[in-house]
Coordinates of C-alpha atoms and ligand atoms in Angstrom, one line a residue:
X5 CA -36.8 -45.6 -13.4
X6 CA -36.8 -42.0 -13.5
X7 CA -39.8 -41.6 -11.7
X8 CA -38.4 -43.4 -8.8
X9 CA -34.6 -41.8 -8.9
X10 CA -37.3 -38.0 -8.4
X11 CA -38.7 -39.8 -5.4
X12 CA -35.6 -40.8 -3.9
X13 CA -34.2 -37.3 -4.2
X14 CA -37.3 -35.6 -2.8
X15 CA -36.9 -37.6 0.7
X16 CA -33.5 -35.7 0.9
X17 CA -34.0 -32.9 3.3
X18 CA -33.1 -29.5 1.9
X19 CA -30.5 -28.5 4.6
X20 CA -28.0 -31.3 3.0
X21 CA -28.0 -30.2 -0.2
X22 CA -25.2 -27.9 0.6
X23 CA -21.7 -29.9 1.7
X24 CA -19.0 -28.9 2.3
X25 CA -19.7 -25.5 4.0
X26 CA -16.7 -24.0 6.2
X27 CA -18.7 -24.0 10.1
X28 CA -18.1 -21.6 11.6
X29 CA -16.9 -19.6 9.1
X30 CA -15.0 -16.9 11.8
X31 CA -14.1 -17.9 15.2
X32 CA -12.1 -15.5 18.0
X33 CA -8.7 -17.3 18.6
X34 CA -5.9 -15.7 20.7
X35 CA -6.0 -12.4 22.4
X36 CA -9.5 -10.7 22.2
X37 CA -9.0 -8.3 19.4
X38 CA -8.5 -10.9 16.9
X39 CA -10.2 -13.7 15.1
X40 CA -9.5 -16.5 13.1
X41 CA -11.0 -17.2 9.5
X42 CA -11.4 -20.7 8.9
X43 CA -10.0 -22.4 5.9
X44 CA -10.0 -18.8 4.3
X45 CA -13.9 -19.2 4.5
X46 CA -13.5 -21.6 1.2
X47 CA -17.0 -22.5 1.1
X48 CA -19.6 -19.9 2.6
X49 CA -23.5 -21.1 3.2
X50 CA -26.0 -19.9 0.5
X51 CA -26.9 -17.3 -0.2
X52 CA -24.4 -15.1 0.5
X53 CA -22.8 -11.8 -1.6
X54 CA -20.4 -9.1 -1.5
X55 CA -21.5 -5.9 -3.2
X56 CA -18.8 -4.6 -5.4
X57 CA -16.6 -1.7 -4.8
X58 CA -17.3 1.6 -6.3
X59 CA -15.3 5.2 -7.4
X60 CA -14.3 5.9 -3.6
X61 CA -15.9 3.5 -1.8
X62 CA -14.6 0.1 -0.7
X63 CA -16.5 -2.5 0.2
X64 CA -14.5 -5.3 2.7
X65 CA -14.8 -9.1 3.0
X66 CA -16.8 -8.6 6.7
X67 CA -19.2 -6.7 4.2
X68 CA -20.5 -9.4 2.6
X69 CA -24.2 -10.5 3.5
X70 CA -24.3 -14.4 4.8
X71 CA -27.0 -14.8 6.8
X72 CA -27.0 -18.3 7.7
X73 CA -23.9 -18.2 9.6
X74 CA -24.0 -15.8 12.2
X75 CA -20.1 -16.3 13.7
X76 CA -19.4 -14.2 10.0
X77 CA -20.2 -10.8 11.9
X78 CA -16.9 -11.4 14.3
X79 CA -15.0 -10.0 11.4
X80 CA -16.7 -6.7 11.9
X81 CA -15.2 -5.8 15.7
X82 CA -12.0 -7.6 15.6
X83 CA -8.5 -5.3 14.6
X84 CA -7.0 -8.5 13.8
X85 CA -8.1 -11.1 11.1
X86 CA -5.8 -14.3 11.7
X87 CA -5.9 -16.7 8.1
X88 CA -2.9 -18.7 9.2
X89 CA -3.3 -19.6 12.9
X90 CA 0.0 -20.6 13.4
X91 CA 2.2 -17.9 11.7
X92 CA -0.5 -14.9 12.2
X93 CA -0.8 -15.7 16.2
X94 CA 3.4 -15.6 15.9
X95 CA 3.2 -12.8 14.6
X96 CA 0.7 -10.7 16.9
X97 CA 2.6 -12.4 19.6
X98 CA 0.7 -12.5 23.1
X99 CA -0.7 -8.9 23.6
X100 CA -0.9 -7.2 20.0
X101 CA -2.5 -3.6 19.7
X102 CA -4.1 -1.5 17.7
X103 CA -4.7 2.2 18.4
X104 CA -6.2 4.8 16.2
X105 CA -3.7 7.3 17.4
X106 CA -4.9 10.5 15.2
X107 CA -8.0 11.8 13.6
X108 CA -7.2 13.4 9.7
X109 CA -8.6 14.5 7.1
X110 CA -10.1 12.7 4.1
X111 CA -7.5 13.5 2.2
X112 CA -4.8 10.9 1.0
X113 CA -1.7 10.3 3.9
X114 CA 1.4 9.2 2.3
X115 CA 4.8 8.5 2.0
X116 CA 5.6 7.4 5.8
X117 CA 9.3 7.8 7.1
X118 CA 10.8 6.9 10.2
X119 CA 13.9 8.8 11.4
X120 CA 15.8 6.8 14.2
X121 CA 17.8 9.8 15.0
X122 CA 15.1 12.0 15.9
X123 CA 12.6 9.4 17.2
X124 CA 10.2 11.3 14.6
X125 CA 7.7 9.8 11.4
X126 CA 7.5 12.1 8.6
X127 CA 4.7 11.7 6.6
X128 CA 2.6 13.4 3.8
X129 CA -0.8 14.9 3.2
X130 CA -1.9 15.6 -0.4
X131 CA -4.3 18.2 -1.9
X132 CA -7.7 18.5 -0.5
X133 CA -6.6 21.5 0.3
X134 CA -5.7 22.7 -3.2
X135 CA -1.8 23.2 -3.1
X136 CA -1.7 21.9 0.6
X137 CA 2.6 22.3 0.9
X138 CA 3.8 21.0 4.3
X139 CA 4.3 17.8 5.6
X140 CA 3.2 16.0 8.7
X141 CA 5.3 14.8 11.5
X142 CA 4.9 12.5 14.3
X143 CA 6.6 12.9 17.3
X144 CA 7.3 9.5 19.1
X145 CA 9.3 11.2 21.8
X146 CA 6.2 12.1 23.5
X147 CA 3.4 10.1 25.0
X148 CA 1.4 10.0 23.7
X149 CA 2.8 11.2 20.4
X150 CA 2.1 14.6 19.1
X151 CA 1.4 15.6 15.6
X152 CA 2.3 18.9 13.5
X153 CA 2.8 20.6 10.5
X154 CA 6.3 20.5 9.0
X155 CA 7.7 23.1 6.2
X156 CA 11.2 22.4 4.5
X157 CA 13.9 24.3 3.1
X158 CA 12.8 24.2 0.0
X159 CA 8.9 23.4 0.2
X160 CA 8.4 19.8 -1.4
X161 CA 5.4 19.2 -2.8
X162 CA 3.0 15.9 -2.8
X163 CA 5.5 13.4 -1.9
X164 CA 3.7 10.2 -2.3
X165 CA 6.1 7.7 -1.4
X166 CA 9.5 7.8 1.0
X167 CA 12.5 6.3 2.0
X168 CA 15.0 6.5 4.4
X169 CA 18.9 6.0 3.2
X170 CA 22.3 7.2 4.6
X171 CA 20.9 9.8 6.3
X172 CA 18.6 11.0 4.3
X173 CA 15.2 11.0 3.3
X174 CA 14.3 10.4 -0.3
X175 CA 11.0 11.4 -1.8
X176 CA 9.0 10.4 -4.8
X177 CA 7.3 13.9 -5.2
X178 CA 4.3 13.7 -7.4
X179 CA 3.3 16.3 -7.7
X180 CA 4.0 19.4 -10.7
X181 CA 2.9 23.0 -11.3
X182 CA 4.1 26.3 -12.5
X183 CA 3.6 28.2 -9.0
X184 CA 3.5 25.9 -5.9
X185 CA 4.1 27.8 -2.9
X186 CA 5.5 30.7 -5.9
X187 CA 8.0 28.4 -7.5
X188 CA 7.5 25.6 -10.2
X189 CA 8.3 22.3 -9.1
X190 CA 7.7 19.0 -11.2
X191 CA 7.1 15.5 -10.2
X192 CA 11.0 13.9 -9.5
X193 CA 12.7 12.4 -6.7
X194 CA 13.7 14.7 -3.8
X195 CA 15.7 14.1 -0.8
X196 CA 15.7 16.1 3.0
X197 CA 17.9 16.5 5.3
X198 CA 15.9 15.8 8.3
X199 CA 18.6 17.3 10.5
X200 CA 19.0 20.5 8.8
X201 CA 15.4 20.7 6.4
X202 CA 16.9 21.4 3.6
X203 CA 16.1 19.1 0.3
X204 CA 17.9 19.1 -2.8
X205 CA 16.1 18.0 -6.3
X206 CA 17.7 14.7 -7.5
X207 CA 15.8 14.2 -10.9
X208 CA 12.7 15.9 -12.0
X209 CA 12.7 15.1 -15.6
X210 CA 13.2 12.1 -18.4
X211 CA 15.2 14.1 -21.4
X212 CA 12.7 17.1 -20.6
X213 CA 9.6 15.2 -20.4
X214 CA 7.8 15.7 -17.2
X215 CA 7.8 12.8 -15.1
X216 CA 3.9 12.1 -14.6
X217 CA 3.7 11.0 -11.1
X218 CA 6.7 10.2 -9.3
X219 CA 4.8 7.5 -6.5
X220 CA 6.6 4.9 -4.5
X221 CA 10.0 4.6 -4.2
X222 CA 13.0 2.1 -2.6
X223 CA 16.9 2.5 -2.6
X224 CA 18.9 -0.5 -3.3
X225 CA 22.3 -1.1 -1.9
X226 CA 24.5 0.3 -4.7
X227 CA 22.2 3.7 -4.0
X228 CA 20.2 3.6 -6.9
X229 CA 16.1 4.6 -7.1
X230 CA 13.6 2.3 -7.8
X231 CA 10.1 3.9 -8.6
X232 CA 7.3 3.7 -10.3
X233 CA 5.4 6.5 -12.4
X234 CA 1.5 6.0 -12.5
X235 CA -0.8 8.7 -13.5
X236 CA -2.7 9.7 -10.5
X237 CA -1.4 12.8 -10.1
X238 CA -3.3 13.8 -13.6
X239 CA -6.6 12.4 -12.1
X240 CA -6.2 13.9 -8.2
X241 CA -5.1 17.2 -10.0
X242 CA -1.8 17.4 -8.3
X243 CA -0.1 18.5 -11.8
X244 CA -1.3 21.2 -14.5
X245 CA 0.4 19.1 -17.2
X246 CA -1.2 15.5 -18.4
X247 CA 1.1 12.6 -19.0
X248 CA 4.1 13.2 -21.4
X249 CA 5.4 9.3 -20.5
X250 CA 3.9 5.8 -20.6
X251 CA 2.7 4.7 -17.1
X252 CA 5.7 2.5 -16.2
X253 CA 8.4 2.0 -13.7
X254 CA 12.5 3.1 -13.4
X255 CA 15.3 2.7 -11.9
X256 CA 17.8 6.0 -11.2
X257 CA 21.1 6.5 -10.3
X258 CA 21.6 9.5 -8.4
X259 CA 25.8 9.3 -9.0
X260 CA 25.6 9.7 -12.7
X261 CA 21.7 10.7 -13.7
X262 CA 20.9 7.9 -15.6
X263 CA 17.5 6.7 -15.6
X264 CA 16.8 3.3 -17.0
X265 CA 13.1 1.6 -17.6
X266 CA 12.4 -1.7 -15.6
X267 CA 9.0 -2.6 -16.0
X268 CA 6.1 -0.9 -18.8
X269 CA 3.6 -4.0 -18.1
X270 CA 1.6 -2.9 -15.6
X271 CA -1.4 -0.3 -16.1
X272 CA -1.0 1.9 -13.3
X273 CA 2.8 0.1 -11.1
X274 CA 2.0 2.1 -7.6
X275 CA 4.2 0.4 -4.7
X276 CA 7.8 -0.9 -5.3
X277 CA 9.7 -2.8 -2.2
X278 CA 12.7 -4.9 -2.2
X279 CA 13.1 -8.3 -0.6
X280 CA 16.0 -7.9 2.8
X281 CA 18.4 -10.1 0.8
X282 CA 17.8 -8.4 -2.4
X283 CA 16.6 -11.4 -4.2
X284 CA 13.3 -10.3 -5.6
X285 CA 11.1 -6.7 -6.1
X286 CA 7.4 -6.3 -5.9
X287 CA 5.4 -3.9 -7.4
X288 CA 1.5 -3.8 -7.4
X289 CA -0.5 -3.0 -10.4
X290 CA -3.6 -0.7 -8.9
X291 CA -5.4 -0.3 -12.1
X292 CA -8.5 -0.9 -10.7
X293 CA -8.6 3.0 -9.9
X294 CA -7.9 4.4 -13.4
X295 CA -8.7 7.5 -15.5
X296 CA -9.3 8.7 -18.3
X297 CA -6.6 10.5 -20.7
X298 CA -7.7 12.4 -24.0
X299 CA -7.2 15.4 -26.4
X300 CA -11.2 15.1 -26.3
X301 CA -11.5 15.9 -22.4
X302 CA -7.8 18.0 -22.1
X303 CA -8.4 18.8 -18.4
X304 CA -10.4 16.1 -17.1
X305 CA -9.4 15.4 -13.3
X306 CA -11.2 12.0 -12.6
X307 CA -10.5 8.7 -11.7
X308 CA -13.1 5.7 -11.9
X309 CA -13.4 2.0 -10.4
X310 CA -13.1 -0.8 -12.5
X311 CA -14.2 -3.8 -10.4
X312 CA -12.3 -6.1 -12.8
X313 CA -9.0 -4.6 -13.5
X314 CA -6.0 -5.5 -12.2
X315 CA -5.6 -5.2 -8.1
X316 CA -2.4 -7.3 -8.0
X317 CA 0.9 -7.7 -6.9
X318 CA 3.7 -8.9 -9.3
X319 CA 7.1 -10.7 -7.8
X320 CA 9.9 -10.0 -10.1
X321 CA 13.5 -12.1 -9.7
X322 CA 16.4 -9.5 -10.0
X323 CA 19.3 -10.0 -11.9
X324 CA 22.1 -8.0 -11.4
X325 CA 24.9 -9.9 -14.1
X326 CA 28.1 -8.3 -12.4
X327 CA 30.0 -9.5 -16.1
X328 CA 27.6 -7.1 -18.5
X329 CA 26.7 -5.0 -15.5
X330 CA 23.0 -5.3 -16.7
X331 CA 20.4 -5.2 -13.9
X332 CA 16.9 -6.1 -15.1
X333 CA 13.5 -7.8 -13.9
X334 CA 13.0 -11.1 -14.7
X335 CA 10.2 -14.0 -14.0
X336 CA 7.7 -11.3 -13.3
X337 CA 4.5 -13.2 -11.9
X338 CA 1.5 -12.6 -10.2
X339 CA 1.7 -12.8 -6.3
X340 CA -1.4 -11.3 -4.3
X341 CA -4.4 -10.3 -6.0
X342 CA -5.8 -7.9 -3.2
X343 CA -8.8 -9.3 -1.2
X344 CA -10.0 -5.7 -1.4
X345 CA -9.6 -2.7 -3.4
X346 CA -6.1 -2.0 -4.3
X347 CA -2.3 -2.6 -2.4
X348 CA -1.2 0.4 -2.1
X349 CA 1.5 0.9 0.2
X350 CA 4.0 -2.2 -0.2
X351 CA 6.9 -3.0 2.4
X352 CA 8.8 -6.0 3.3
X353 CA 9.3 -7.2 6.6
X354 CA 13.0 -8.0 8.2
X355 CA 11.7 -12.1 7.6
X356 CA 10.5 -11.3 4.1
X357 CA 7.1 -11.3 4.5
X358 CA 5.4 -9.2 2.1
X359 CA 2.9 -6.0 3.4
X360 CA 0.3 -4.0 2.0
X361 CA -2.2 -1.2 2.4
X362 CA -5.6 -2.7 0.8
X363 CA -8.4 -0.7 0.8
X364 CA -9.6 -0.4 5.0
X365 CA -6.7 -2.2 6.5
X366 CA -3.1 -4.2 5.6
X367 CA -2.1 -7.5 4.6
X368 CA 0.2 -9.6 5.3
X369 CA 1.6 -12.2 3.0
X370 CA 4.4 -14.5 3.1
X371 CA 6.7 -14.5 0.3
X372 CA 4.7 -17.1 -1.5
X373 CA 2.0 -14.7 -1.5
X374 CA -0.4 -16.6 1.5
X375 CA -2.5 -14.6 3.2
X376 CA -1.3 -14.7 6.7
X377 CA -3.3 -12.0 8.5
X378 CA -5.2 -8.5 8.2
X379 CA -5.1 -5.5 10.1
X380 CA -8.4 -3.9 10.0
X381 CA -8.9 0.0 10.1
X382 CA -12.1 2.2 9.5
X383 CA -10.6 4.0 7.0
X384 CA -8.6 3.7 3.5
X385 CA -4.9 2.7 4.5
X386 CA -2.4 4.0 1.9
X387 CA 0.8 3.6 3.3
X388 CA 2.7 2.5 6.7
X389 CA 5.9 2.3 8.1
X390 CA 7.9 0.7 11.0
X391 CA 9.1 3.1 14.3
X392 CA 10.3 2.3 17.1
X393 CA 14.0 1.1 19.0
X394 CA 13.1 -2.3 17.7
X395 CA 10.9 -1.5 15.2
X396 CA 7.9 -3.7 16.0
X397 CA 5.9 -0.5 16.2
X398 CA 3.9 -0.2 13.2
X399 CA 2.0 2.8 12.1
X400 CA -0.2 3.0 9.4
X401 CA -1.9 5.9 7.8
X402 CA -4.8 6.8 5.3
X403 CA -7.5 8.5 4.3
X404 CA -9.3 10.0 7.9
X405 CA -6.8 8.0 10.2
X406 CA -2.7 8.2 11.6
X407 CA -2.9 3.9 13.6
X408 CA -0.5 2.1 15.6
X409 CA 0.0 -1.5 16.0
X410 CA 2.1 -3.4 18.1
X411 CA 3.0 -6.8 17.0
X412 CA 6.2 -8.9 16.5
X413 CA 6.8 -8.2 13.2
X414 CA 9.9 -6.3 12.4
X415 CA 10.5 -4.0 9.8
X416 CA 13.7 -3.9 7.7
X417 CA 16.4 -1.6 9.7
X418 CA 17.0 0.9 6.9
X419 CA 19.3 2.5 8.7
X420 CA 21.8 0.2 8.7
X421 CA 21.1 -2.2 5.9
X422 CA 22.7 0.1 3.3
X423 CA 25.2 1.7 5.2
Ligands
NAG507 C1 -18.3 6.5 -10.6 O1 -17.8 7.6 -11.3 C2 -18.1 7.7 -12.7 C3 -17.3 8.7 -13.4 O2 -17.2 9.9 -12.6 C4 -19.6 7.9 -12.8 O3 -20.0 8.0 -14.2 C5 -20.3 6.8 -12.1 O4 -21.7 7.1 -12.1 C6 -19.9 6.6 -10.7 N1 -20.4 5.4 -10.1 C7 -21.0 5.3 -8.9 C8 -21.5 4.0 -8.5 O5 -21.0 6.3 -8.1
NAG508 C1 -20.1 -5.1 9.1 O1 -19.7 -3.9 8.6 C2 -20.1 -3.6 7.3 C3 -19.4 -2.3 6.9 O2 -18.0 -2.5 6.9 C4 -21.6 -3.5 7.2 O3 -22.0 -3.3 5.9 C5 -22.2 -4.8 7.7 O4 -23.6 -4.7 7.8 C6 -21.7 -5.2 9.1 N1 -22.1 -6.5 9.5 C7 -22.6 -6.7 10.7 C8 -23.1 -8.1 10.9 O5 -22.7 -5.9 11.6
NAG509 C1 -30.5 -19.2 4.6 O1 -30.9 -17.9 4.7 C2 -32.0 -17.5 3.9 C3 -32.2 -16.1 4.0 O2 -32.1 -15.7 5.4 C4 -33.2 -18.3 4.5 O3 -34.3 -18.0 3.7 C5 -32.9 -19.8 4.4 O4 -33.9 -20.5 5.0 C6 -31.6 -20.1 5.0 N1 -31.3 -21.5 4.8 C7 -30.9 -22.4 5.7 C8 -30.5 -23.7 5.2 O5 -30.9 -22.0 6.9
NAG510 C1 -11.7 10.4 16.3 O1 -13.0 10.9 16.1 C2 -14.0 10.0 16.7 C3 -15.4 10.4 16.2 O2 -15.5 11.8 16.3 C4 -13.9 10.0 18.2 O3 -14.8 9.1 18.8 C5 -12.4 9.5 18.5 O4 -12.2 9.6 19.9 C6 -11.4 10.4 17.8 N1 -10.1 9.8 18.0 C7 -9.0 10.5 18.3 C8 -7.7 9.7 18.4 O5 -9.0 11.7 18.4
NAG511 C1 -0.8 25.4 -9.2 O1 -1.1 25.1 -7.9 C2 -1.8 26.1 -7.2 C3 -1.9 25.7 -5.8 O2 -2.7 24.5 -5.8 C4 -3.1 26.4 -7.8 O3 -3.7 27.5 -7.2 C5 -2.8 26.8 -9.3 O4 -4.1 26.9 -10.0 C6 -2.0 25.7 -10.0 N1 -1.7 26.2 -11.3 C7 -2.0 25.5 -12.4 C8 -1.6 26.1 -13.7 O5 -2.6 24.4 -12.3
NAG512 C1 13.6 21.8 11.4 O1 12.2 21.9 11.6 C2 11.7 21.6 12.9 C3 10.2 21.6 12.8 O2 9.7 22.7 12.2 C4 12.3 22.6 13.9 O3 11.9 22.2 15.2 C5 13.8 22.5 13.8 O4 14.4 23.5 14.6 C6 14.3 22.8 12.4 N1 15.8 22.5 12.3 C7 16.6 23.4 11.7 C8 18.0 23.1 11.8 O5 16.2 24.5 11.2
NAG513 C1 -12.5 -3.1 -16.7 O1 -11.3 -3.8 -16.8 C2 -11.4 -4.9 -17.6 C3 -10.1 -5.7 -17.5 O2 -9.0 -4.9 -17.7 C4 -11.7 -4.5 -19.0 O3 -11.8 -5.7 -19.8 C5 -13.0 -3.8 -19.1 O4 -13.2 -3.3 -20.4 C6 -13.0 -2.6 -18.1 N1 -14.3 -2.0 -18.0 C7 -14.5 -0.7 -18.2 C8 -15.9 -0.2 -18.1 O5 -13.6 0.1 -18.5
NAG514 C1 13.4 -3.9 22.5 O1 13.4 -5.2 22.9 C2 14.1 -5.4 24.1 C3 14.2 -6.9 24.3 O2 13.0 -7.6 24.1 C4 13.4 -4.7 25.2 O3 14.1 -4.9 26.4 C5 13.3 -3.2 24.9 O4 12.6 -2.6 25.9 C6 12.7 -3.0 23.6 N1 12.7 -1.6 23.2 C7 11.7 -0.9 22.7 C8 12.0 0.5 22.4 O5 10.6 -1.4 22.5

C-alpha cells in the first residue's frame, strides 16, 4: 500500500506542487506610472525572500528576491502601487503625478506646514549639521516652486512635527540645549506667526522636567495639543539632557497650561492625527528604531533596528464625557502594522482615510486599516502635507528628497475646520 501511494506521488510533475500561487503577482493597471498588486501578492512562487531591514537602511516589498515570477520587478519603476483597484484608481484619478521636486540632504525633513495665506510650505530640517537653526520654506507661488532658508523671531529649534490652527503655526520642537543659536531652548510646543515671524513658547516643560522630545502634534477643536514624546531626540543628539519622562503621549491646553497623559502604552508613540469628525485618534508606535538609555553609557547617541518590534499604528475611540468633562482614549487597537520600516508621519484625509510615511514612500489606508495604495519615493519619507487651492497637491518630504504628487485625495482644510 505505501509503496504504491510513493509511486503515485512521483508521477506528479514538480511544477504542481505549488497551488495556489497569485499569477502575475504585479500587473500595470491605469495610467502608466502605476501598477496593480494582485490579491496583495497572498501567495508568492517559491523560493522567494525579503532581506530584513537594518540600523538606517530599509529594505521595501519590490526588494524582495522572487525569481519565478518575473511581472514582480514592475514594482520597481512604478510611483504608484495600487492594492485596491477600485478605491486606489479613484483615488489617483485619471492623470496622477509624481515629481521629485527638490534634492536635500540626508538629513531628516520634518514637520510640513501649509500656509493658505501665503501660498507657502514650511518645513524643517534637523541636525546633520550640528545645531542646524532655520527652517525650510517652499514657495508655491512660483513655478516651479523655489526653496529657501527661513530664520524666525525667535530661532526655533528642531521642530519635528507641525500644525496649522487659527492662524498660526504650532510646533512640536524637539529639540533642547543650553546654547542653541546663544540661548537655551528645551523640547515644548512653539507656535509662529507666519505673517509676522515671531513665535512665542507655549509649554517647554512637565513640573520642571524636560520634555524629552516633543514630536508630532494635532489641535483639536476646543484648541487643545495632542502630542507625543518619544526619545529620539536623545539618540539623534538633538538634546544635551537624557530622558527625565516615560516615552508617552499628552494632551495640552494652551488656555490654562495643563497637561494631561493619554497614552504610556506605546514604546516609542511618534505620529498623532485626528479623524475629520473627531471620532477616533491614531498614533503609531515606531519602536522598531529604538535606543539605548543607561547610567552605564550616560552620553550614548545611538539608535538601533529591531526587526521585530512594534512598526504599528494604534486606532484609539475618543471620549470626550461633556457631564465629568473627562476626555480620554479608549478601545485602543492595532490598525496598520507598516509593510515597511516605520509610519512615521500620520495625516488623515478630508474622507478619513488614514496616511503614512513608511520607510521609502506613503501609505494609504482606509479607516479599517486596508491597504489601498503606496506612493513610492527613493528616499526615507518622514512626513507630508497637503498644499494647494484645493488641496489635492500633496508633498512629501524625507531623508534626500522635497516630492509632489497630484491625486484626488484631499487633505483636511485646517484652515477652516477649527475656526
Ligand atoms: C546596527 O547598529 C548596531 C549598534 O550601533 C551595531 O552593533 C550593528 O552591528 C549594526 N548592524 C548592522 C547590520 O549594520
Ligand atoms: C528593485 O529595487 C531593489 C532596491 O529597492 C533592488 O534590490 C532589486 O534588485 C530591484 N529589482 C529588480 C528586479 O530590478
Ligand atoms: C524557481 O526558481 C528557482 C531559482 O531560480 C529555480 O531553480 C526553479 O527551477 C524555479 N522553479 C520553477 C517551478 O520554475
Ligand atoms: C537630483 O539629483 C539627481 C542625481 O544627481 C539628478 O538626476 C536629479 O535631476 C536631481 N533632481 C532635482 C529635482 O534637482
Ligand atoms: C548645544 O548645541 C550646539 C549646537 O549644536 C552645540 O555646539 C553644543 O555642543 C550643544 N551643547 C551641549 C551641552 O550639548
Ligand atoms: C518674514 O520672513 C520672510 C522670509 O525670510 C520675509 O520675506 C518677510 O519679509 C518676513 N516678514 C516680516 C514681517 O518680517
Ligand atoms: C526586538 O524586539 C522584540 C519585540 O519587542 C523583543 O522581544 C526582542 O528582545 C528585541 N530584540 C533585541 C535584540 O532587542
Ligand atoms: C480646484 O478645482 C476646481 C474645480 O475642479 C478647478 O476649477 C480649479 O482650477 C482647481 N484649483 C486649483 C488651485 O487646483
Amino acid at each position: 500500500m505505501l509503496i504504491s501511494l510513493i509511486t503515485v506521488l512521483s508521477f506528479i510533475p514538480l511544477a504542481l506542487a505549488q497551488v495556489g500561487v497569485v499569477n502575475p503577482l504585479v500587473q500595470h493597471c491605469g495610467p502608466s506610472n502605476v501598477v496593480c498588486v494582485n490579491r496583495y501578492a497572498a501567495v508568492m512562487p517559491y523560493h522567494f525572500f525579503r532581506p530584513d531591514s537594518f540600523n538606517g537602511t530599509s529594505i521595501p516589498f519590490s526588494a524582495t528576491s522572487v525569481p519565478n515570477d518575473t511581472s514582480f520587478s514592475l514594482l520597481n519603476n512604478s510611483n504608484f502601487i495600487v492594492y485596491d483597484r477600485e478605491r486606489g484608481l479613484a483615488i489617483l484619478g485619471a492623470n496622477p503625478t509624481y515629481e521629485k521636486v527638490f534634492n536635500v540632504s540626508e538629513a531628516v525633513h520634518e514637520a510640513p506646514v501649509y500656509v493658505p495665506g501665503l501660498n507657502k510650505l514650511f518645513l524643517s530640517q534637523l541636525a546633520p549639521p550640528a545645531g542646524f537653526l532655520p527652517q525650510l520654506v517652499v514657495d508655491l507661488n512660483k513655478e516651479p516652486p523655489e526653496l529657501s532658508e527661513f530664520l524666525s523671531d525667535p530661532p526655533v529649534y528642531a521642530p519635528n512635527g507641525g500644525t496649522f490652527h487659527k492662524g498660526l503655526i504650532y510646533w512640536g520642537a524637539s529639540g533642547g540645549n543650553n546654547s542653541i543659536g546663544g540661548t537655551e531652548q528645551r523640547a515644548g510646543i512653539r507656535t509662529l506667526d507666519p505673517h509676522t515671524n515671531k513665535t512665542t513658547t507655549l509649554l517647554n516643560n512637565y513640573f520642571g522636567w524636560y520634555f524629552n522630545t516633543v514630536d508630532d502634534l494635532f489641535v483639536d477643536s476646543r484648541g487643545d495639543v495632542w502630542f507625543t514624546d518619544p526619545d529620539y531626540s536623545w539618540f539623534n543628539a538633538l538634546t544635551d539632557t537624557a530622558p527625565q519622562l516615560r516615552s508617552q503621549s499628552y494632551r495640552f491646553r494652551p488656555s490654562t497650561g495643563q497637561v494631561w497623559v493619554i497614552d504610556d502604552t506605546l514604546g516609542q508613540p511618534n505620529g498623532i492625527a485626528i479623524s475629520p469628525e473627531g471620532r477616533n485618534i491614531y498614533i503609531s508606535d515606531t519602536s522598531s528604531v529604538d535606543g539605548v538609555i543607561s547610567s552605564a553609557y550616560p552620553h550614548l547617541h545611538a539608535s538601533h533596528w529591531n526587526q521585530t518590534s512594534a512598526h504599528t499604528i494604534y486606532k484609539y475611540d475618543l471620549l470626550d464625557d461633556a457631564v465629568s468633562g473627562e476626555v480620554a482614549l479608549i478601545n485602543k487597537r492595532p490598525f496598520y502594522y507598516s509593510q515597511e520600516w516605520v509610519p512615521d508621519g500620520l495625516k488623515v484625509a478630508q474622507n478619513g482615510y488614514v496616511v503614512t510615511g513608511a520607510g521609502k514612500g506613503v501609505d494609504v489606508l482606509d479607516c479599517s486599516g486596508s491597504l489601498v495604495l503606496r506612493i513610492q519615493t527613493d528616499y526615507v519619507v518622514q512626513n507630508f502635507a497637503w498644499a494647494g487651492g484645493n488641496l489635492t497637491e500633496f508633498w512629501l518630504m524625507g531623508q534626500g528628497g522635497i516630492s509632489r504628487v497630484k491625486w484626488e485625495l484631499k487633505g483636511q482644510d485646517l484652515s477652516k475646520s477649527y475656526t
